[in-house]
Structures are given as structure tokens and as C-alpha cells.
Amino acid sequence: MSEKPGSEKKVSGEQQAPQTPATPPAGRPAASAGAASGRPKMMVDLDPSGQVTGREGDRSNRQFMNYAFFKLDPAFRRLPQAERAEIRAEFQAAAEGWVADAPAEKGLILRPYSLVGVRGDVDFMLWRIAFDVREFQEAQARLNRTRLMGYLTQPYNFVSMNKRSQYVNRIEGSGHGLEVLPGQGQFLFIYPFVKTRAWYDLTPHSRQGMMDEHIHASAPFKGVRINTSYSYGIDDQEFVVSFDSDYPQEFVDLVHRLRYTEASMYTLQDTPMFTCVKKELAGVLADLG
């Protein structure tokens, strides 16, 4: 597991809890609520479609995310032990070489996770981050040339992009929601996420009010850090949401609490859900057998 120095900053996500008290729920205008509570100025986009303001497209550099899940064919475990060790080492060199061989300015990041014994349809996940989506093709091509890929399938492979949330506070030092600081917890909880179409038919103030409630409900769970990325038009889901934490019990309680918020009524899909255990890549591969 490796990364280029200086390539990470703290993220401000779609549903990330602010560090100051949230406004009351249920559709209050964000500006007046913020003024009453003395919170920092809201970073709220009341015209997210751009139809009123006529905003031009944004071509600024952003991070792409790739959550690549792999499943091992049991036939691999019937190979001689020495051969298995050689094949695992070859795969590790190819995966880590994607970062090690790249110039630092590319800002490539790789985080490996094991799902052995946690989920039946996948065995491990590679979280790859880059400023150019084509870097993921290079990463996968390196793996495809290894012998281990002859024993691996990819049941899930999510692609998304980081961008500033339209709902959350501007928190200084957060990186302004433009770069992700990945892999801070011992666990990463991931799921693809889709809103109902009715959500987009709500007024901007109604959506902001529901998100204020959502943020307020999340605020006490300080041991859970959210990384939200956007997949509109580049993958099947609308978002990929991942949560870094050292405390699975806290994450379970957080998700349970959020079921009672009004915004949860506008969730169309939030499965499959993955519990990923952070390990060095050598440990991830050793789990395979």
C-alpha cells in the first residue's frame, strides 16, 4: 500500500456532519437558519441544475474514485504452496507498481482491503484514486497481465468523482470538499447510492432542510468519517458513499438513526453494502490462501 506525498486532503461530503451545530430540520431556508445559529456561511447551491443561473460547465481538476472488488476461484488454493506464493508476489508488485512507477504529480493513491470471511461474493477490494479516469485502465491492465487474474473475477466495480457538496458547511481546513483523505479508519463501509426521482422534484429549500436534519442526526457520531463521490453519467449509481471508522458499532448506530430522517424516504437504492477491513496488500493476498 503506497501513495504519493502531498496528494491527500480532508473531504467534505454530501452527507458529512459539520463541526458546528446543525440547523433545525424540515425545509427551513438555509440562509436564515444559518444566520440565526451563527454558523459559518452555508455552501448551498439553490440552483443545482444551473437552469436559472445558466452556469457554465466546470472543467476543474477533480479526483476520480475506483472501488474494484475481486472474487477468487477456489481452484487457486489447489495449486502448490510455493506456486501460490509466487503468484501472489507477482500480483502485489503489479498493483503497487501502479503508484510507485508514476510521477508524484499524478497523485495516485491505492488502498487495499480484505473482505474474506465478511462477505461471500467478494474477497478483497482495491480503492484506487486518480485525477484521470484513464489511470484506472492502466492499473487494471497491469493486474490483467498477472497469473492471479486468471483466478479472479470482479463482481463489482464502481467509478465515481469527487466534487464539492451543495448542502454542507464550508469548514476551513477541510480541503473545501475537493480532495479525499482515504483509508483513515481500520474499516471502510461502502455502498452505491441512488435517490428517487421525487427528490429532484423538491424545492431547493426543502432538500436543504432535510439535509440539515440528516447532518444534525449524524453530528454525534464523530468516529465515522464520510467520503461521498458522484457517479452521475459515468456509472449506474448516482453516488458511491464510503465511511472510514475504527468502530463498526458506531457506524451501525449511525445508519440506524438515519433511517428515521425525512431524507431517507427518498432513497431508492443503498445496496449492496460492503464491510472492508484495511490491511497491507501482502496481508490481503495472504487471506486468499
PDB file of C-alpha atoms in Angstrom:
ATOM      1  CA  MET A   1       0.000   0.000   0.000  1.00  0.00           C
ATOM      2  CA  SER A   2       1.538   3.311  -1.021  1.00  0.00           C
ATOM      3  CA  GLU A   3       0.785   6.829  -2.098  1.00  0.00           C
ATOM      4  CA  LYS A   4       2.420   9.977  -3.333  1.00  0.00           C
ATOM      5  CA  PRO A   5       3.207  12.619  -0.676  1.00  0.00           C
ATOM      6  CA  GLY A   6       1.009  15.670  -0.569  1.00  0.00           C
ATOM      7  CA  SER A   7      -1.807  14.035  -2.528  1.00  0.00           C
ATOM      8  CA  GLU A   8      -4.440  13.984   0.237  1.00  0.00           C
ATOM      9  CA  LYS A   9      -6.693  16.481   1.994  1.00  0.00           C
ATOM     10  CA  LYS A  10      -9.731  16.204   4.193  1.00  0.00           C
ATOM     11  CA  VAL A  11     -13.046  15.705   2.394  1.00  0.00           C
ATOM     12  CA  SER A  12     -16.379  17.447   2.808  1.00  0.00           C
ATOM     13  CA  GLY A  13     -19.027  15.033   1.547  1.00  0.00           C
ATOM     14  CA  GLU A  14     -22.661  15.026   0.535  1.00  0.00           C
ATOM     15  CA  GLN A  15     -23.769  13.929   3.982  1.00  0.00           C
ATOM     16  CA  GLN A  16     -20.759  14.782   6.159  1.00  0.00           C
ATOM     17  CA  ALA A  17     -21.550  16.077   9.642  1.00  0.00           C
ATOM     18  CA  PRO A  18     -20.409  19.662  10.250  1.00  0.00           C
ATOM     19  CA  GLN A  19     -18.307  20.616  13.248  1.00  0.00           C
ATOM     20  CA  THR A  20     -20.869  23.163  14.459  1.00  0.00           C
ATOM     21  CA  PRO A  21     -24.492  22.573  15.483  1.00  0.00           C
ATOM     22  CA  ALA A  22     -26.809  21.910  12.538  1.00  0.00           C
ATOM     23  CA  THR A  23     -29.980  23.872  11.791  1.00  0.00           C
ATOM     24  CA  PRO A  24     -33.425  22.514  12.644  1.00  0.00           C
ATOM     25  CA  PRO A  25     -34.976  20.128  10.087  1.00  0.00           C
ATOM     26  CA  ALA A  26     -37.931  20.287   7.730  1.00  0.00           C
ATOM     27  CA  GLY A  27     -37.328  22.680   4.921  1.00  0.00           C
ATOM     28  CA  ARG A  28     -36.213  25.946   6.550  1.00  0.00           C
ATOM     29  CA  PRO A  29     -34.338  28.319   4.215  1.00  0.00           C
ATOM     30  CA  ALA A  30     -30.648  27.719   4.737  1.00  0.00           C
ATOM     31  CA  ALA A  31     -29.573  31.358   4.825  1.00  0.00           C
ATOM     32  CA  SER A  32     -31.923  32.455   7.608  1.00  0.00           C
ATOM     33  CA  ALA A  33     -31.275  29.297   9.616  1.00  0.00           C
ATOM     34  CA  GLY A  34     -27.539  29.814   9.388  1.00  0.00           C
ATOM     35  CA  ALA A  35     -27.788  33.455  10.410  1.00  0.00           C
ATOM     36  CA  ALA A  36     -29.902  32.574  13.442  1.00  0.00           C
ATOM     37  CA  SER A  37     -27.492  29.920  14.677  1.00  0.00           C
ATOM     38  CA  GLY A  38     -24.306  31.857  13.983  1.00  0.00           C
ATOM     39  CA  ARG A  39     -22.893  29.016  11.879  1.00  0.00           C
ATOM     40  CA  PRO A  40     -20.360  29.590   9.103  1.00  0.00           C
ATOM     41  CA  LYS A  41     -21.824  30.695   5.802  1.00  0.00           C
ATOM     42  CA  MET A  42     -23.594  27.792   4.100  1.00  0.00           C
ATOM     43  CA  MET A  43     -22.145  26.496   0.854  1.00  0.00           C
ATOM     44  CA  VAL A  44     -25.615  25.942  -0.598  1.00  0.00           C
ATOM     45  CA  ASP A  45     -26.420  25.855  -4.287  1.00  0.00           C
ATOM     46  CA  LEU A  46     -30.066  26.848  -4.629  1.00  0.00           C
ATOM     47  CA  ASP A  47     -29.914  26.235  -8.381  1.00  0.00           C
ATOM     48  CA  PRO A  48     -28.189  22.843  -8.626  1.00  0.00           C
ATOM     49  CA  SER A  49     -29.478  22.254 -12.153  1.00  0.00           C
ATOM     50  CA  GLY A  50     -27.994  25.524 -13.423  1.00  0.00           C
ATOM     51  CA  GLN A  51     -31.194  26.235 -15.342  1.00  0.00           C
ATOM     52  CA  VAL A  52     -31.817  29.599 -13.666  1.00  0.00           C
ATOM     53  CA  THR A  53     -28.276  30.920 -13.332  1.00  0.00           C
ATOM     54  CA  GLY A  54     -27.074  29.446 -16.624  1.00  0.00           C
ATOM     55  CA  ARG A  55     -23.822  28.276 -15.050  1.00  0.00           C
ATOM     56  CA  GLU A  56     -21.205  27.006 -17.450  1.00  0.00           C
ATOM     57  CA  GLY A  57     -19.679  23.558 -17.112  1.00  0.00           C
ATOM     58  CA  ASP A  58     -16.868  23.090 -14.605  1.00  0.00           C
ATOM     59  CA  ARG A  59     -13.657  21.677 -16.085  1.00  0.00           C
ATOM     60  CA  SER A  60     -11.548  21.942 -12.944  1.00  0.00           C
ATOM     61  CA  ASN A  61      -9.337  19.032 -11.966  1.00  0.00           C
ATOM     62  CA  ARG A  62     -11.072  16.517  -9.678  1.00  0.00           C
ATOM     63  CA  GLN A  63     -10.262  13.153  -8.171  1.00  0.00           C
ATOM     64  CA  PHE A  64     -11.831  10.021  -9.612  1.00  0.00           C
ATOM     65  CA  MET A  65     -12.568   7.057  -7.361  1.00  0.00           C
ATOM     66  CA  ASN A  66     -12.498   3.389  -8.309  1.00  0.00           C
ATOM     67  CA  TYR A  67     -13.731   0.746  -5.872  1.00  0.00           C
ATOM     68  CA  ALA A  68     -12.666  -2.527  -7.513  1.00  0.00           C
ATOM     69  CA  PHE A  69     -13.918  -5.739  -5.859  1.00  0.00           C
ATOM     70  CA  PHE A  70     -12.382  -9.145  -6.602  1.00  0.00           C
ATOM     71  CA  LYS A  71     -13.503 -12.750  -6.044  1.00  0.00           C
ATOM     72  CA  LEU A  72     -11.073 -15.696  -6.050  1.00  0.00           C
ATOM     73  CA  ASP A  73     -11.688 -19.000  -7.822  1.00  0.00           C
ATOM     74  CA  PRO A  74     -11.126 -21.813  -5.243  1.00  0.00           C
ATOM     75  CA  ALA A  75      -9.038 -23.592  -7.884  1.00  0.00           C
ATOM     76  CA  PHE A  76      -6.196 -21.261  -6.902  1.00  0.00           C
ATOM     77  CA  ARG A  77      -5.991 -22.893  -3.479  1.00  0.00           C
ATOM     78  CA  ARG A  78      -5.348 -26.295  -5.066  1.00  0.00           C
ATOM     79  CA  LEU A  79      -2.057 -25.060  -6.524  1.00  0.00           C
ATOM     80  CA  PRO A  80       1.200 -25.960  -4.724  1.00  0.00           C
ATOM     81  CA  GLN A  81       2.003 -23.591  -1.867  1.00  0.00           C
ATOM     82  CA  ALA A  82       5.229 -22.306  -3.421  1.00  0.00           C
ATOM     83  CA  GLU A  83       3.456 -21.508  -6.692  1.00  0.00           C
ATOM     84  CA  ARG A  84       0.679 -19.668  -4.851  1.00  0.00           C
ATOM     85  CA  ALA A  85       3.254 -17.540  -3.016  1.00  0.00           C
ATOM     86  CA  GLU A  86       4.984 -16.680  -6.302  1.00  0.00           C
ATOM     87  CA  ILE A  87       1.683 -15.710  -7.953  1.00  0.00           C
ATOM     88  CA  ARG A  88       0.652 -13.532  -5.011  1.00  0.00           C
ATOM     89  CA  ALA A  89       4.004 -11.727  -5.068  1.00  0.00           C
ATOM     90  CA  GLU A  90       3.669 -11.057  -8.796  1.00  0.00           C
ATOM     91  CA  PHE A  91       0.201  -9.563  -8.280  1.00  0.00           C
ATOM     92  CA  GLN A  92       1.364  -7.405  -5.375  1.00  0.00           C
ATOM     93  CA  ALA A  93       4.239  -5.995  -7.420  1.00  0.00           C
ATOM     94  CA  ALA A  94       1.882  -5.125 -10.278  1.00  0.00           C
ATOM     95  CA  ALA A  95      -0.685  -3.451  -8.016  1.00  0.00           C
ATOM     96  CA  GLU A  96       1.809  -1.412  -6.011  1.00  0.00           C
ATOM     97  CA  GLY A  97       3.871  -0.580  -9.111  1.00  0.00           C
ATOM     98  CA  TRP A  98       0.921   1.449 -10.433  1.00  0.00           C
ATOM     99  CA  VAL A  99       1.672   4.031  -7.716  1.00  0.00           C
ATOM    100  CA  ALA A 100       5.430   3.519  -7.305  1.00  0.00           C
ATOM    101  CA  ASP A 101       6.208   3.910 -11.021  1.00  0.00           C
ATOM    102  CA  ALA A 102       4.090   7.066 -11.518  1.00  0.00           C
ATOM    103  CA  PRO A 103       5.344  10.657 -11.177  1.00  0.00           C
ATOM    104  CA  ALA A 104       4.382  12.216  -7.847  1.00  0.00           C
ATOM    105  CA  GLU A 105       2.332  14.934  -9.539  1.00  0.00           C
ATOM    106  CA  LYS A 106      -0.186  12.345 -10.734  1.00  0.00           C
ATOM    107  CA  GLY A 107      -1.332  11.961  -7.128  1.00  0.00           C
ATOM    108  CA  LEU A 108      -2.198   8.262  -7.434  1.00  0.00           C
ATOM    109  CA  ILE A 109      -3.492   6.574  -4.274  1.00  0.00           C
ATOM    110  CA  LEU A 110      -4.075   2.871  -3.586  1.00  0.00           C
ATOM    111  CA  ARG A 111      -5.805   1.429  -0.526  1.00  0.00           C
ATOM    112  CA  PRO A 112      -6.271  -2.383  -0.210  1.00  0.00           C
ATOM    113  CA  TYR A 113      -8.975  -4.039   1.931  1.00  0.00           C
ATOM    114  CA  SER A 114      -9.870  -7.642   2.757  1.00  0.00           C
ATOM    115  CA  LEU A 115     -13.453  -8.945   2.785  1.00  0.00           C
ATOM    116  CA  VAL A 116     -12.538 -12.588   3.443  1.00  0.00           C
ATOM    117  CA  GLY A 117     -14.977 -14.048   5.941  1.00  0.00           C
ATOM    118  CA  VAL A 118     -17.091 -10.880   5.898  1.00  0.00           C
ATOM    119  CA  ARG A 119     -18.895 -11.243   2.590  1.00  0.00           C
ATOM    120  CA  GLY A 120     -19.398 -14.298   0.392  1.00  0.00           C
ATOM    121  CA  ASP A 121     -19.377 -12.773  -3.105  1.00  0.00           C
ATOM    122  CA  VAL A 122     -16.104 -10.807  -2.876  1.00  0.00           C
ATOM    123  CA  ASP A 123     -12.725 -11.476  -1.234  1.00  0.00           C
ATOM    124  CA  PHE A 124     -10.900  -8.156  -1.435  1.00  0.00           C
ATOM    125  CA  MET A 125     -11.193  -4.586  -2.690  1.00  0.00           C
ATOM    126  CA  LEU A 126      -8.711  -2.107  -4.132  1.00  0.00           C
ATOM    127  CA  TRP A 127      -9.654   1.540  -3.620  1.00  0.00           C
ATOM    128  CA  ARG A 128      -7.876   3.499  -6.343  1.00  0.00           C
ATOM    129  CA  ILE A 129      -7.858   7.309  -6.627  1.00  0.00           C
ATOM    130  CA  ALA A 130      -6.533   9.373  -9.528  1.00  0.00           C
ATOM    131  CA  PHE A 131      -7.118  12.689 -11.302  1.00  0.00           C
ATOM    132  CA  ASP A 132      -7.555  10.939 -14.651  1.00  0.00           C
ATOM    133  CA  VAL A 133     -10.020   8.068 -15.053  1.00  0.00           C
ATOM    134  CA  ARG A 134      -7.694   6.502 -17.622  1.00  0.00           C
ATOM    135  CA  GLU A 135      -5.260   5.754 -14.803  1.00  0.00           C
ATOM    136  CA  PHE A 136      -7.671   3.038 -13.663  1.00  0.00           C
ATOM    137  CA  GLN A 137      -7.277   1.344 -17.035  1.00  0.00           C
ATOM    138  CA  GLU A 138      -3.520   1.356 -16.580  1.00  0.00           C
ATOM    139  CA  ALA A 139      -3.883  -0.061 -13.058  1.00  0.00           C
ATOM    140  CA  GLN A 140      -6.171  -2.845 -14.238  1.00  0.00           C
ATOM    141  CA  ALA A 141      -4.047  -3.626 -17.281  1.00  0.00           C
ATOM    142  CA  ARG A 142      -1.073  -4.230 -15.001  1.00  0.00           C
ATOM    143  CA  LEU A 143      -3.149  -6.690 -12.975  1.00  0.00           C
ATOM    144  CA  ASN A 144      -4.551  -8.389 -16.066  1.00  0.00           C
ATOM    145  CA  ARG A 145      -1.030  -9.387 -17.091  1.00  0.00           C
ATOM    146  CA  THR A 146      -0.530 -11.337 -13.849  1.00  0.00           C
ATOM    147  CA  ARG A 147      -1.296 -15.028 -13.350  1.00  0.00           C
ATOM    148  CA  LEU A 148      -3.551 -14.346 -10.362  1.00  0.00           C
ATOM    149  CA  MET A 149      -6.067 -12.515 -12.558  1.00  0.00           C
ATOM    150  CA  GLY A 150      -6.651 -15.864 -14.261  1.00  0.00           C
ATOM    151  CA  TYR A 151      -8.237 -16.930 -10.953  1.00  0.00           C
ATOM    152  CA  LEU A 152     -10.090 -13.684 -10.206  1.00  0.00           C
ATOM    153  CA  THR A 153     -13.420 -12.195 -11.249  1.00  0.00           C
ATOM    154  CA  GLN A 154     -14.769  -8.716 -10.473  1.00  0.00           C
ATOM    155  CA  PRO A 155     -18.373  -8.916  -9.250  1.00  0.00           C
ATOM    156  CA  TYR A 156     -18.468  -5.162  -8.580  1.00  0.00           C
ATOM    157  CA  ASN A 157     -16.502  -2.216  -9.910  1.00  0.00           C
ATOM    158  CA  PHE A 158     -17.685   1.313  -9.057  1.00  0.00           C
ATOM    159  CA  VAL A 159     -16.412   4.531 -10.648  1.00  0.00           C
ATOM    160  CA  SER A 160     -17.194   7.971  -9.246  1.00  0.00           C
ATOM    161  CA  MET A 161     -15.850  11.514  -8.980  1.00  0.00           C
ATOM    162  CA  ASN A 162     -15.233  13.824  -6.056  1.00  0.00           C
ATOM    163  CA  LYS A 163     -16.788  17.290  -6.024  1.00  0.00           C
ATOM    164  CA  ARG A 164     -17.986  19.918  -3.591  1.00  0.00           C
ATOM    165  CA  SER A 165     -21.291  19.195  -1.877  1.00  0.00           C
ATOM    166  CA  GLN A 166     -24.118  21.664  -2.366  1.00  0.00           C
ATOM    167  CA  TYR A 167     -25.517  21.003   1.129  1.00  0.00           C
ATOM    168  CA  VAL A 168     -22.797  21.223   3.780  1.00  0.00           C
ATOM    169  CA  ASN A 169     -20.980  23.985   5.643  1.00  0.00           C
ATOM    170  CA  ARG A 170     -17.730  25.468   4.498  1.00  0.00           C
ATOM    171  CA  ILE A 171     -15.323  24.232   7.167  1.00  0.00           C
ATOM    172  CA  GLU A 172     -11.873  25.764   6.919  1.00  0.00           C
ATOM    173  CA  GLY A 173      -9.111  23.195   6.672  1.00  0.00           C
ATOM    174  CA  SER A 174     -11.452  20.667   5.091  1.00  0.00           C
ATOM    175  CA  GLY A 175      -9.903  20.911   1.640  1.00  0.00           C
ATOM    176  CA  HIS A 176     -13.180  22.519   0.538  1.00  0.00           C
ATOM    177  CA  GLY A 177     -14.541  19.148  -0.465  1.00  0.00           C
ATOM    178  CA  LEU A 178     -12.228  18.811  -3.443  1.00  0.00           C
ATOM    179  CA  GLU A 179      -9.783  16.121  -2.343  1.00  0.00           C
ATOM    180  CA  VAL A 180     -10.236  12.936  -0.342  1.00  0.00           C
ATOM    181  CA  LEU A 181      -8.169  11.736   2.604  1.00  0.00           C
ATOM    182  CA  PRO A 182      -8.770   7.980   2.254  1.00  0.00           C
ATOM    183  CA  GLY A 183      -8.229   4.995   4.466  1.00  0.00           C
ATOM    184  CA  GLN A 184      -8.052   6.677   7.868  1.00  0.00           C
ATOM    185  CA  GLY A 185     -10.044   4.002   9.709  1.00  0.00           C
ATOM    186  CA  GLN A 186      -9.462   0.310  10.276  1.00  0.00           C
ATOM    187  CA  PHE A 187     -12.739  -0.330   8.454  1.00  0.00           C
ATOM    188  CA  LEU A 188     -14.315   1.090   5.316  1.00  0.00           C
ATOM    189  CA  PHE A 189     -18.062   0.710   4.775  1.00  0.00           C
ATOM    190  CA  ILE A 190     -19.115   1.192   1.149  1.00  0.00           C
ATOM    191  CA  TYR A 191     -22.351   1.226  -0.793  1.00  0.00           C
ATOM    192  CA  PRO A 192     -23.673   2.595  -4.089  1.00  0.00           C
ATOM    193  CA  PHE A 193     -26.493   5.083  -3.587  1.00  0.00           C
ATOM    194  CA  VAL A 194     -29.426   6.269  -5.731  1.00  0.00           C
ATOM    195  CA  LYS A 195     -32.049   8.898  -4.862  1.00  0.00           C
ATOM    196  CA  THR A 196     -35.640   8.666  -6.051  1.00  0.00           C
ATOM    197  CA  ARG A 197     -36.646  10.985  -8.902  1.00  0.00           C
ATOM    198  CA  ALA A 198     -39.095  12.634  -6.487  1.00  0.00           C
ATOM    199  CA  TRP A 199     -36.082  14.021  -4.598  1.00  0.00           C
ATOM    200  CA  TYR A 200     -35.095  16.141  -7.592  1.00  0.00           C
ATOM    201  CA  ASP A 201     -38.633  17.497  -7.884  1.00  0.00           C
ATOM    202  CA  LEU A 202     -38.479  19.027  -4.380  1.00  0.00           C
ATOM    203  CA  THR A 203     -37.716  22.704  -3.921  1.00  0.00           C
ATOM    204  CA  PRO A 204     -34.095  23.552  -3.086  1.00  0.00           C
ATOM    205  CA  HIS A 205     -35.173  24.781   0.366  1.00  0.00           C
ATOM    206  CA  SER A 206     -36.994  21.515   1.072  1.00  0.00           C
ATOM    207  CA  ARG A 207     -33.941  19.457   0.144  1.00  0.00           C
ATOM    208  CA  GLN A 208     -31.678  21.694   2.227  1.00  0.00           C
ATOM    209  CA  GLY A 209     -33.960  21.358   5.233  1.00  0.00           C
ATOM    210  CA  MET A 210     -33.907  17.576   5.008  1.00  0.00           C
ATOM    211  CA  MET A 211     -30.136  17.550   4.655  1.00  0.00           C
ATOM    212  CA  ASP A 212     -29.824  19.837   7.670  1.00  0.00           C
ATOM    213  CA  GLU A 213     -31.784  17.252   9.650  1.00  0.00           C
ATOM    214  CA  HIS A 214     -29.614  14.490   8.209  1.00  0.00           C
ATOM    215  CA  ILE A 215     -26.421  16.342   9.166  1.00  0.00           C
ATOM    216  CA  HIS A 216     -27.778  17.154  12.628  1.00  0.00           C
ATOM    217  CA  ALA A 217     -28.595  13.478  13.244  1.00  0.00           C
ATOM    218  CA  SER A 218     -25.099  12.448  12.105  1.00  0.00           C
ATOM    219  CA  ALA A 219     -23.161  15.025  14.132  1.00  0.00           C
ATOM    220  CA  PRO A 220     -22.728  12.985  17.368  1.00  0.00           C
ATOM    221  CA  PHE A 221     -21.024  10.119  15.513  1.00  0.00           C
ATOM    222  CA  LYS A 222     -17.564  11.645  15.475  1.00  0.00           C
ATOM    223  CA  GLY A 223     -15.786   8.322  14.972  1.00  0.00           C
ATOM    224  CA  VAL A 224     -17.231   7.941  11.466  1.00  0.00           C
ATOM    225  CA  ARG A 225     -15.815   9.889   8.519  1.00  0.00           C
ATOM    226  CA  ILE A 226     -17.728  10.055   5.240  1.00  0.00           C
ATOM    227  CA  ASN A 227     -16.257  10.146   1.724  1.00  0.00           C
ATOM    228  CA  THR A 228     -19.006  10.870  -0.797  1.00  0.00           C
ATOM    229  CA  SER A 229     -18.330  10.768  -4.529  1.00  0.00           C
ATOM    230  CA  TYR A 230     -20.605  11.313  -7.516  1.00  0.00           C
ATOM    231  CA  SER A 231     -21.350   8.940 -10.407  1.00  0.00           C
ATOM    232  CA  TYR A 232     -23.913  10.874 -12.469  1.00  0.00           C
ATOM    233  CA  GLY A 233     -23.468   9.764 -16.068  1.00  0.00           C
ATOM    234  CA  ILE A 234     -20.278   7.749 -15.515  1.00  0.00           C
ATOM    235  CA  ASP A 235     -21.662   4.666 -13.707  1.00  0.00           C
ATOM    236  CA  ASP A 236     -25.014   3.096 -12.847  1.00  0.00           C
ATOM    237  CA  GLN A 237     -25.412   4.614  -9.359  1.00  0.00           C
ATOM    238  CA  GLU A 238     -25.670   8.328  -8.544  1.00  0.00           C
ATOM    239  CA  PHE A 239     -23.207   8.288  -5.632  1.00  0.00           C
ATOM    240  CA  VAL A 240     -20.708   5.964  -4.035  1.00  0.00           C
ATOM    241  CA  VAL A 241     -20.640   6.522  -0.278  1.00  0.00           C
ATOM    242  CA  SER A 242     -17.802   5.208   1.859  1.00  0.00           C
ATOM    243  CA  PHE A 243     -17.301   5.611   5.607  1.00  0.00           C
ATOM    244  CA  ASP A 244     -13.941   5.360   7.372  1.00  0.00           C
ATOM    245  CA  SER A 245     -14.133   4.271  11.008  1.00  0.00           C
ATOM    246  CA  ASP A 246     -12.434   2.287  13.736  1.00  0.00           C
ATOM    247  CA  TYR A 247     -15.808   1.499  15.296  1.00  0.00           C
ATOM    248  CA  PRO A 248     -18.269  -0.724  13.395  1.00  0.00           C
ATOM    249  CA  GLN A 249     -20.730  -0.453  16.280  1.00  0.00           C
ATOM    250  CA  GLU A 250     -20.819   3.332  15.882  1.00  0.00           C
ATOM    251  CA  PHE A 251     -21.445   3.023  12.161  1.00  0.00           C
ATOM    252  CA  VAL A 252     -24.340   0.583  12.728  1.00  0.00           C
ATOM    253  CA  ASP A 253     -25.929   3.045  15.168  1.00  0.00           C
ATOM    254  CA  LEU A 254     -25.415   5.927  12.743  1.00  0.00           C
ATOM    255  CA  VAL A 255     -27.123   4.135   9.848  1.00  0.00           C
ATOM    256  CA  HIS A 256     -29.952   3.071  12.160  1.00  0.00           C
ATOM    257  CA  ARG A 257     -30.509   6.656  13.293  1.00  0.00           C
ATOM    258  CA  LEU A 258     -30.514   7.981   9.736  1.00  0.00           C
ATOM    259  CA  ARG A 259     -33.369   5.621   8.842  1.00  0.00           C
ATOM    260  CA  TYR A 260     -35.624   7.917  10.878  1.00  0.00           C
ATOM    261  CA  THR A 261     -34.744  11.104   8.982  1.00  0.00           C
ATOM    262  CA  GLU A 262     -37.034  12.535   6.335  1.00  0.00           C
ATOM    263  CA  ALA A 263     -34.367  12.358   3.611  1.00  0.00           C
ATOM    264  CA  SER A 264     -34.246   8.556   3.942  1.00  0.00           C
ATOM    265  CA  MET A 265     -37.730   8.403   2.392  1.00  0.00           C
ATOM    266  CA  TYR A 266     -36.125   9.480  -0.888  1.00  0.00           C
ATOM    267  CA  THR A 267     -33.582   6.629  -1.021  1.00  0.00           C
ATOM    268  CA  LEU A 268     -34.171   4.336  -3.979  1.00  0.00           C
ATOM    269  CA  GLN A 269     -31.124   2.094  -3.546  1.00  0.00           C
ATOM    270  CA  ASP A 270     -28.324   1.765  -0.998  1.00  0.00           C
ATOM    271  CA  THR A 271     -27.191  -1.836  -1.505  1.00  0.00           C
ATOM    272  CA  PRO A 272     -25.043  -3.881  -1.746  1.00  0.00           C
ATOM    273  CA  MET A 273     -23.216  -2.810   1.401  1.00  0.00           C
ATOM    274  CA  PHE A 274     -19.612  -3.847   1.976  1.00  0.00           C
ATOM    275  CA  THR A 275     -17.638  -4.070   5.232  1.00  0.00           C
ATOM    276  CA  CYS A 276     -13.971  -3.800   4.248  1.00  0.00           C
ATOM    277  CA  VAL A 277     -11.053  -4.449   6.621  1.00  0.00           C
ATOM    278  CA  LYS A 278      -7.954  -2.335   5.991  1.00  0.00           C
ATOM    279  CA  LYS A 279      -4.727  -4.317   5.566  1.00  0.00           C
ATOM    280  CA  GLU A 280      -1.430  -4.105   3.768  1.00  0.00           C
ATOM    281  CA  LEU A 281      -1.713  -5.678   0.330  1.00  0.00           C
ATOM    282  CA  ALA A 282       0.517  -8.579   1.370  1.00  0.00           C
ATOM    283  CA  GLY A 283      -1.953  -9.359   4.163  1.00  0.00           C
ATOM    284  CA  VAL A 284      -4.942  -9.046   1.839  1.00  0.00           C
ATOM    285  CA  LEU A 285      -3.397 -11.555  -0.556  1.00  0.00           C
ATOM    286  CA  ALA A 286      -2.362 -13.895   2.264  1.00  0.00           C
ATOM    287  CA  ASP A 287      -6.024 -14.090   3.281  1.00  0.00           C
ATOM    288  CA  LEU A 288      -6.776 -15.674  -0.105  1.00  0.00           C
ATOM    289  CA  GLY A 289      -4.810 -18.818   0.810  1.00  0.00           C
TER     290      GLY A 289
END
